Coordinates of C-alpha atoms (C1' of nucleotides) in Angstrom, one line a residue:
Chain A
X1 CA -36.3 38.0 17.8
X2 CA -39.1 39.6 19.1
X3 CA -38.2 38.6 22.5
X4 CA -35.0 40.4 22.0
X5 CA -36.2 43.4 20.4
X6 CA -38.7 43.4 23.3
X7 CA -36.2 43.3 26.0
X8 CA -34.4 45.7 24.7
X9 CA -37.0 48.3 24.4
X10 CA -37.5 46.8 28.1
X11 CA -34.4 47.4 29.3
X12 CA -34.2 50.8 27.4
X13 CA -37.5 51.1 29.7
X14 CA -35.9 50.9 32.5
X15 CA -33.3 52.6 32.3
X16 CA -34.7 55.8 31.2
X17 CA -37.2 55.2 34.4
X18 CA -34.4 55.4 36.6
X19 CA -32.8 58.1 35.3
X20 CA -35.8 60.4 36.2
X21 CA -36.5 58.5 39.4
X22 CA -39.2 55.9 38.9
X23 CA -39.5 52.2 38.9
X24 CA -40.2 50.0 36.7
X25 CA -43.1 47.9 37.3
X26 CA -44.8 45.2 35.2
X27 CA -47.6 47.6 34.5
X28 CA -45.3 50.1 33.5
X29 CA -44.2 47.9 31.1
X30 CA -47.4 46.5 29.7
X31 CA -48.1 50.1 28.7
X32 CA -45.2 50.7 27.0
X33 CA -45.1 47.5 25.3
X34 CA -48.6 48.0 24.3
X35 CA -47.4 51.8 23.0
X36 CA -44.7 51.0 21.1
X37 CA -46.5 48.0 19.3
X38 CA -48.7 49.8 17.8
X39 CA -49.4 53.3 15.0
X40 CA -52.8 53.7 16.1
X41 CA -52.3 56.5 18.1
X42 CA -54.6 55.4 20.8
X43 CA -56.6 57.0 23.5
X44 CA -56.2 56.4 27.2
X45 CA -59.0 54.2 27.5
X46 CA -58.0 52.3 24.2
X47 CA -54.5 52.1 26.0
X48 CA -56.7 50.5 28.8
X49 CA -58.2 48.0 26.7
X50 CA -55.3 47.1 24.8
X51 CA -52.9 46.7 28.1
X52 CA -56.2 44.8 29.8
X53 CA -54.9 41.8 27.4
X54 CA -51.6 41.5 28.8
X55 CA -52.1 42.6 33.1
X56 CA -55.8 42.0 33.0
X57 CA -56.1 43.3 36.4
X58 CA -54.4 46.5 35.7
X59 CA -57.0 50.0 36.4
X60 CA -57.8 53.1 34.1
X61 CA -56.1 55.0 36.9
X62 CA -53.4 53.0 36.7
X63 CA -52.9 53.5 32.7
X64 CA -53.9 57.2 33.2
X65 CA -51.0 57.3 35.5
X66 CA -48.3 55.4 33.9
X67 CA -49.2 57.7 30.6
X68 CA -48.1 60.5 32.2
X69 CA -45.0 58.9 33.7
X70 CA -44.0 58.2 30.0
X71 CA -44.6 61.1 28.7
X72 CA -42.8 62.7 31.3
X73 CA -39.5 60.6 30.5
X74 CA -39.8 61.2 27.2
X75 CA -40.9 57.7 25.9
X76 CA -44.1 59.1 24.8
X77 CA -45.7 61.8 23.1
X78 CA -49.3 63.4 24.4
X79 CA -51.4 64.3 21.4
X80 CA -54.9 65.7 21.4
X81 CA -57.3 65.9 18.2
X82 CA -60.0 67.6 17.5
X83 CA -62.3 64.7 19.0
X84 CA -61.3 65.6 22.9
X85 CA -59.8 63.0 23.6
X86 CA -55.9 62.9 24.4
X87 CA -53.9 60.6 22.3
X88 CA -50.9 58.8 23.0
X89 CA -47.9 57.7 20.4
X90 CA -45.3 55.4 21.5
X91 CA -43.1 56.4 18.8
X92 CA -39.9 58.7 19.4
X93 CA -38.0 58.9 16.3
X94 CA -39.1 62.2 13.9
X95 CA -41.8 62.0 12.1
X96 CA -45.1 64.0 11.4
X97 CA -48.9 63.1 11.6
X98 CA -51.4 62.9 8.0
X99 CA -55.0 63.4 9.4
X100 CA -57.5 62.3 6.9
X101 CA -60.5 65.6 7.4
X102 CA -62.6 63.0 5.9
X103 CA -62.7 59.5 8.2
X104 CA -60.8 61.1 11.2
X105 CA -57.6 58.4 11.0
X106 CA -54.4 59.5 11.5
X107 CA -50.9 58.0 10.0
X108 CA -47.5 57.9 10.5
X109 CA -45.6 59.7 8.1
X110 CA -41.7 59.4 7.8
X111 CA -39.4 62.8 7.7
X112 CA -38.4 65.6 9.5
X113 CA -38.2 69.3 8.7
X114 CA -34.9 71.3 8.6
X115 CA -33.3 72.4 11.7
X116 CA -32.7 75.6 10.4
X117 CA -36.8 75.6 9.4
X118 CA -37.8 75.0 12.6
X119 CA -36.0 76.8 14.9
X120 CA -35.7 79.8 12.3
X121 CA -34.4 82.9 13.6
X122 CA -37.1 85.3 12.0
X123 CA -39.6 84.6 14.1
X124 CA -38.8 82.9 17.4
X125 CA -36.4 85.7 18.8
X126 CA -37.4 85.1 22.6
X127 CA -38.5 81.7 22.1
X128 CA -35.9 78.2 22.6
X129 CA -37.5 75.8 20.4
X130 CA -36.9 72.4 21.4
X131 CA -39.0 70.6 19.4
X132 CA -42.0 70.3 17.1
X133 CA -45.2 68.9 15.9
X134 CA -46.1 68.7 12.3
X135 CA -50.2 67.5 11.7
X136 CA -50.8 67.1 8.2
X137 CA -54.7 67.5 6.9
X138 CA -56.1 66.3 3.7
X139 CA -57.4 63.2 1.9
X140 CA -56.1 59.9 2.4
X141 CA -55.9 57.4 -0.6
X142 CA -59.1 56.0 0.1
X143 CA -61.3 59.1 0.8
X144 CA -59.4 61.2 -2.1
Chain B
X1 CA -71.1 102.7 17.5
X2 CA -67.5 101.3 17.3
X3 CA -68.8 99.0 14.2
X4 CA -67.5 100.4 11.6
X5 CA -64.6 97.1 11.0
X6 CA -66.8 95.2 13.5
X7 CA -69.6 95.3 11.3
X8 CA -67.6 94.0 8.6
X9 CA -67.1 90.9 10.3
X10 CA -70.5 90.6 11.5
X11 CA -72.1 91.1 7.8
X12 CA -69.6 88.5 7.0
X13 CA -70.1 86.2 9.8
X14 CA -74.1 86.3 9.0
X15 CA -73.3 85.6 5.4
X16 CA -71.3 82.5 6.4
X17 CA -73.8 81.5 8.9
X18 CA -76.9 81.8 7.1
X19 CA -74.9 79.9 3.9
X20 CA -74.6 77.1 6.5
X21 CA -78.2 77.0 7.7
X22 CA -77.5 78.6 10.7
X23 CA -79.0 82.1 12.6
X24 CA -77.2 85.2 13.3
X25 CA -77.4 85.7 17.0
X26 CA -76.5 88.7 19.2
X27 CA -74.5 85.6 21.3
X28 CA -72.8 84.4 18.4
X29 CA -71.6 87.6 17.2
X30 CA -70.2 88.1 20.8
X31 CA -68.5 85.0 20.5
X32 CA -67.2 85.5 17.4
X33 CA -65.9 89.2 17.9
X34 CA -64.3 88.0 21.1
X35 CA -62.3 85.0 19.4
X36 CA -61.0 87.1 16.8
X37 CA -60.0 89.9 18.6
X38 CA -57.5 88.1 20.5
X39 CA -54.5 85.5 20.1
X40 CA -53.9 84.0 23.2
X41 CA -56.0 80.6 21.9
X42 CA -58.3 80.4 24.6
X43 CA -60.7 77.8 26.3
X44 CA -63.9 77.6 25.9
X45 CA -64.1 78.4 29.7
X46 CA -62.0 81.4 28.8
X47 CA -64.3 82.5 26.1
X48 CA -67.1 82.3 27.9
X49 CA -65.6 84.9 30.8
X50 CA -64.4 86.6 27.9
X51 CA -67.9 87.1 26.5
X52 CA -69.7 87.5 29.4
X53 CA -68.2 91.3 29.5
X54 CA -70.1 91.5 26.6
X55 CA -73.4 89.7 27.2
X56 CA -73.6 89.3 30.8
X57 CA -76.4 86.5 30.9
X58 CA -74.7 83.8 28.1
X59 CA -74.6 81.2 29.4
X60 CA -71.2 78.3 29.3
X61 CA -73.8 76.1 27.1
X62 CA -74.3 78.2 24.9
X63 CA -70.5 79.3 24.4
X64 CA -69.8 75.6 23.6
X65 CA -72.7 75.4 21.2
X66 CA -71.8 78.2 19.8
X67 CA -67.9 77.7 19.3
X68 CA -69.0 74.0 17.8
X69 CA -71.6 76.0 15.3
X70 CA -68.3 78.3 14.3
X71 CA -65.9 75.7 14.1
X72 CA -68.3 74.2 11.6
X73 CA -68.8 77.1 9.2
X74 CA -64.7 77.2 9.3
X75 CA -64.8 80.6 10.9
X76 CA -62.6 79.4 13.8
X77 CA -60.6 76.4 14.6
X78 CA -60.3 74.0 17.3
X79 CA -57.0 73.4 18.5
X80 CA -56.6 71.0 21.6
X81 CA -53.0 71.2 23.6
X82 CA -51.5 68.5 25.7
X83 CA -53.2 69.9 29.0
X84 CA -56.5 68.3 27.9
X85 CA -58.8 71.2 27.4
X86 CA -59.5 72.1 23.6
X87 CA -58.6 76.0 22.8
X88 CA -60.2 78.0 19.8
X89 CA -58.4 80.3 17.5
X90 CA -60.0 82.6 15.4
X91 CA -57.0 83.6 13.4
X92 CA -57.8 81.6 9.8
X93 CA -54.4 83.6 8.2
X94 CA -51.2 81.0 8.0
X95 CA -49.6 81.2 11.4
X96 CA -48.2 78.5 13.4
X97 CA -48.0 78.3 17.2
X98 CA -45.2 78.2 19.8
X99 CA -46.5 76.4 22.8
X100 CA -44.4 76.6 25.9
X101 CA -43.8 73.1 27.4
X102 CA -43.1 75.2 31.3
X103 CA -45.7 77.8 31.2
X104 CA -48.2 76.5 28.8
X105 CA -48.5 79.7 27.5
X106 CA -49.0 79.2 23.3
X107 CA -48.5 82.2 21.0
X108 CA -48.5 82.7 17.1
X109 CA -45.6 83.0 15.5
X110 CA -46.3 84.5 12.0
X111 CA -45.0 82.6 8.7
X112 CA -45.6 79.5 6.3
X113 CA -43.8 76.3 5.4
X114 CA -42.4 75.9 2.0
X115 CA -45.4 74.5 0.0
X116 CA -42.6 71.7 -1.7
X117 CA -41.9 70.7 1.8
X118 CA -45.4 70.1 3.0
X119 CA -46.5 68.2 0.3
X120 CA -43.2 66.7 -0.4
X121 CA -43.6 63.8 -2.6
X122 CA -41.3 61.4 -0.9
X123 CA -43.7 60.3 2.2
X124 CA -47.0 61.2 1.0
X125 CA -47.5 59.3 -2.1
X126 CA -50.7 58.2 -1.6
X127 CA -52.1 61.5 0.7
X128 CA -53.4 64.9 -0.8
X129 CA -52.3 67.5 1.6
X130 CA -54.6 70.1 2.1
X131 CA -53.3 72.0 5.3
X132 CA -51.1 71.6 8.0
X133 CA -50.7 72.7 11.3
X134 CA -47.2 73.2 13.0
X135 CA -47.0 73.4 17.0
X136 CA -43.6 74.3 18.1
X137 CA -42.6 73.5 21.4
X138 CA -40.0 75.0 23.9
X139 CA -39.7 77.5 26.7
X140 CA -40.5 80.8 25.8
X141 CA -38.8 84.2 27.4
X142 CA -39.8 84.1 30.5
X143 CA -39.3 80.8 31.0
X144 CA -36.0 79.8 29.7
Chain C
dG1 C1' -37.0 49.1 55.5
dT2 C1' -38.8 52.7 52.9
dA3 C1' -40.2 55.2 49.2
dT4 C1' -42.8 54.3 45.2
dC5 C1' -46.6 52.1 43.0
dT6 C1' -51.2 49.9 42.3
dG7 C1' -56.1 49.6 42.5
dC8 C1' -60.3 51.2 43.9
dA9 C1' -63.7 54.6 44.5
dA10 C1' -64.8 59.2 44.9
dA11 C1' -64.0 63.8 43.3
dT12 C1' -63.0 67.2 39.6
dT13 C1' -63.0 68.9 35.3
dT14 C1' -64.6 69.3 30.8
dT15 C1' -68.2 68.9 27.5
dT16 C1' -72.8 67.6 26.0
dT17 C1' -77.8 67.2 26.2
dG18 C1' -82.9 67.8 27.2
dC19 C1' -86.3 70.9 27.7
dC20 C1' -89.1 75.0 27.5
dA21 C1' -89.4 79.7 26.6
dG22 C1' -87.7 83.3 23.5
dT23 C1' -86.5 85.2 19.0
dA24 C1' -85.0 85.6 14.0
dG25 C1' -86.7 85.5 9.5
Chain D
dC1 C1' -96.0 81.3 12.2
dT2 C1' -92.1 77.9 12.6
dA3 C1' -87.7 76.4 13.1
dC4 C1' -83.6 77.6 15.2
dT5 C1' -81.6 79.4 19.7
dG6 C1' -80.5 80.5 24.5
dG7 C1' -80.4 79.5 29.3
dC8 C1' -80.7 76.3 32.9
dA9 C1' -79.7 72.3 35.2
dA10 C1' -78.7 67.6 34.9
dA11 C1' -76.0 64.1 32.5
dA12 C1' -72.2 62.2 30.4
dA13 C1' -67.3 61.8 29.4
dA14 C1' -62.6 62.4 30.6
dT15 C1' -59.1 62.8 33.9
dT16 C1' -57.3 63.3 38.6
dT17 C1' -56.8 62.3 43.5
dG18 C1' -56.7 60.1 48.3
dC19 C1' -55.7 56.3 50.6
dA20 C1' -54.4 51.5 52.2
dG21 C1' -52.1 47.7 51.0
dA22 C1' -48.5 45.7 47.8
dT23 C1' -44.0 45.9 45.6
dA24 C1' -39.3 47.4 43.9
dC25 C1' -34.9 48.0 45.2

DNA sequence: GTATCTGCAAATTTTTTGCCAGTAG
DNA sequence: CTACTGGCAAAAAATTTGCAGATAC
């Protein structure tokens, strides 16, 4: 079951490569395995680290790369916080970010706002929204 | 000289500062003044040209120093975009921000979310929202 | 076969730090 | 005075790039 799961992420991998003109490479792969596997929201070099265990000869460059090739197809999302370091989340369906001010972590949190909310006519006259990014800040259960 | 609201800010700026430990400077009020009299979110590279009209001899270590010191007294915030360099905003009114995914460009777009549907009760159970940042993303007027 | 990709190292970019002189309080 | 600051230059961290060989298709 996890094999099939996995393949079919892989396979929806692929495709989606294709479709904006790359291949799909074992690397490639590793990364997005690695992204989709976890909620950690990890940096580059934690990407790195994490893929390392999989293709151990794979470089930074490599991952660096491959991050953007994602994000440009739309299997990833780019986040930066406050800390300077870009962020990667390997997580496409909607939902919004709950960063604890306190200890820093960052977690999932289910939901989506109204379309009507978001792309609200009031104030976006001469702008086409597309899409959104909702960051939550507060106190998480155990720093409350 | 031109002070009259300028001082305003500046009294309150030294207030905040000194209640944080920290010293008035004619450099940090340069900074300061510059970041809130604009809204185009820049970098710190941008501040720093931005101030230099000001106080020709600052120096780019200092504008970082002095941004971090600011950021900590909650008289700016750092934002940080998906092109990997952190911006500063020195708006602290609810705004959100509409961040052109062609251009880069990011400008505010005035306006709040429903209080119910921030801190909707369905996916934060155990998270006390605080604050909340919304980035919308799409192509703005020229762009589209 | 050929265009794309990888890995390496070097280059860039962005941000931070150490140090000494200067200044606010 | 005394601690906090500013400016400089060097360091550290983060990310990108050039290139030659390897690989997907």
């Amino acid at each position: 079951m996890s094999q099939v799961s996995s393949s079919v992420s892989a396979d929806r991998l692929r495709e989606t490569l294709e479709a904006h003109g790359h291949r799909f490479t074992e690397q490639r792969g590793a990364v997005y395995r690695f992204l989709s596997g976890t909620d950690t929201h990890p940096t580059a070099e934690d990407v790195f680290n994490g893929v390392r265990e999989l293709v151990p000869a794979i470089s930074l460059a490599t991952v660096y790369k491959n991050l953007e090739t994602l994000v440009g197809c739309g299997m990833a999302l780019k986040l930066t916080y406050s800390d300077g370091s870009a962020r990667y989340d390997g997580r496409t369906d909607p939902h919004h970010h709950a960063r604890c001010t306190h200890c820093g972590t960052v977690r999932d949190v289910p939901g989506s706002l109204p379309r009507d909310l978001v792309a609200g006519p009031d104030a976006c006259a001469d702008f086409h929204v597309t899409g959104y990014r909702l960051e939550l800040t507060g106190y998480c259960a155990d720093c409350a």
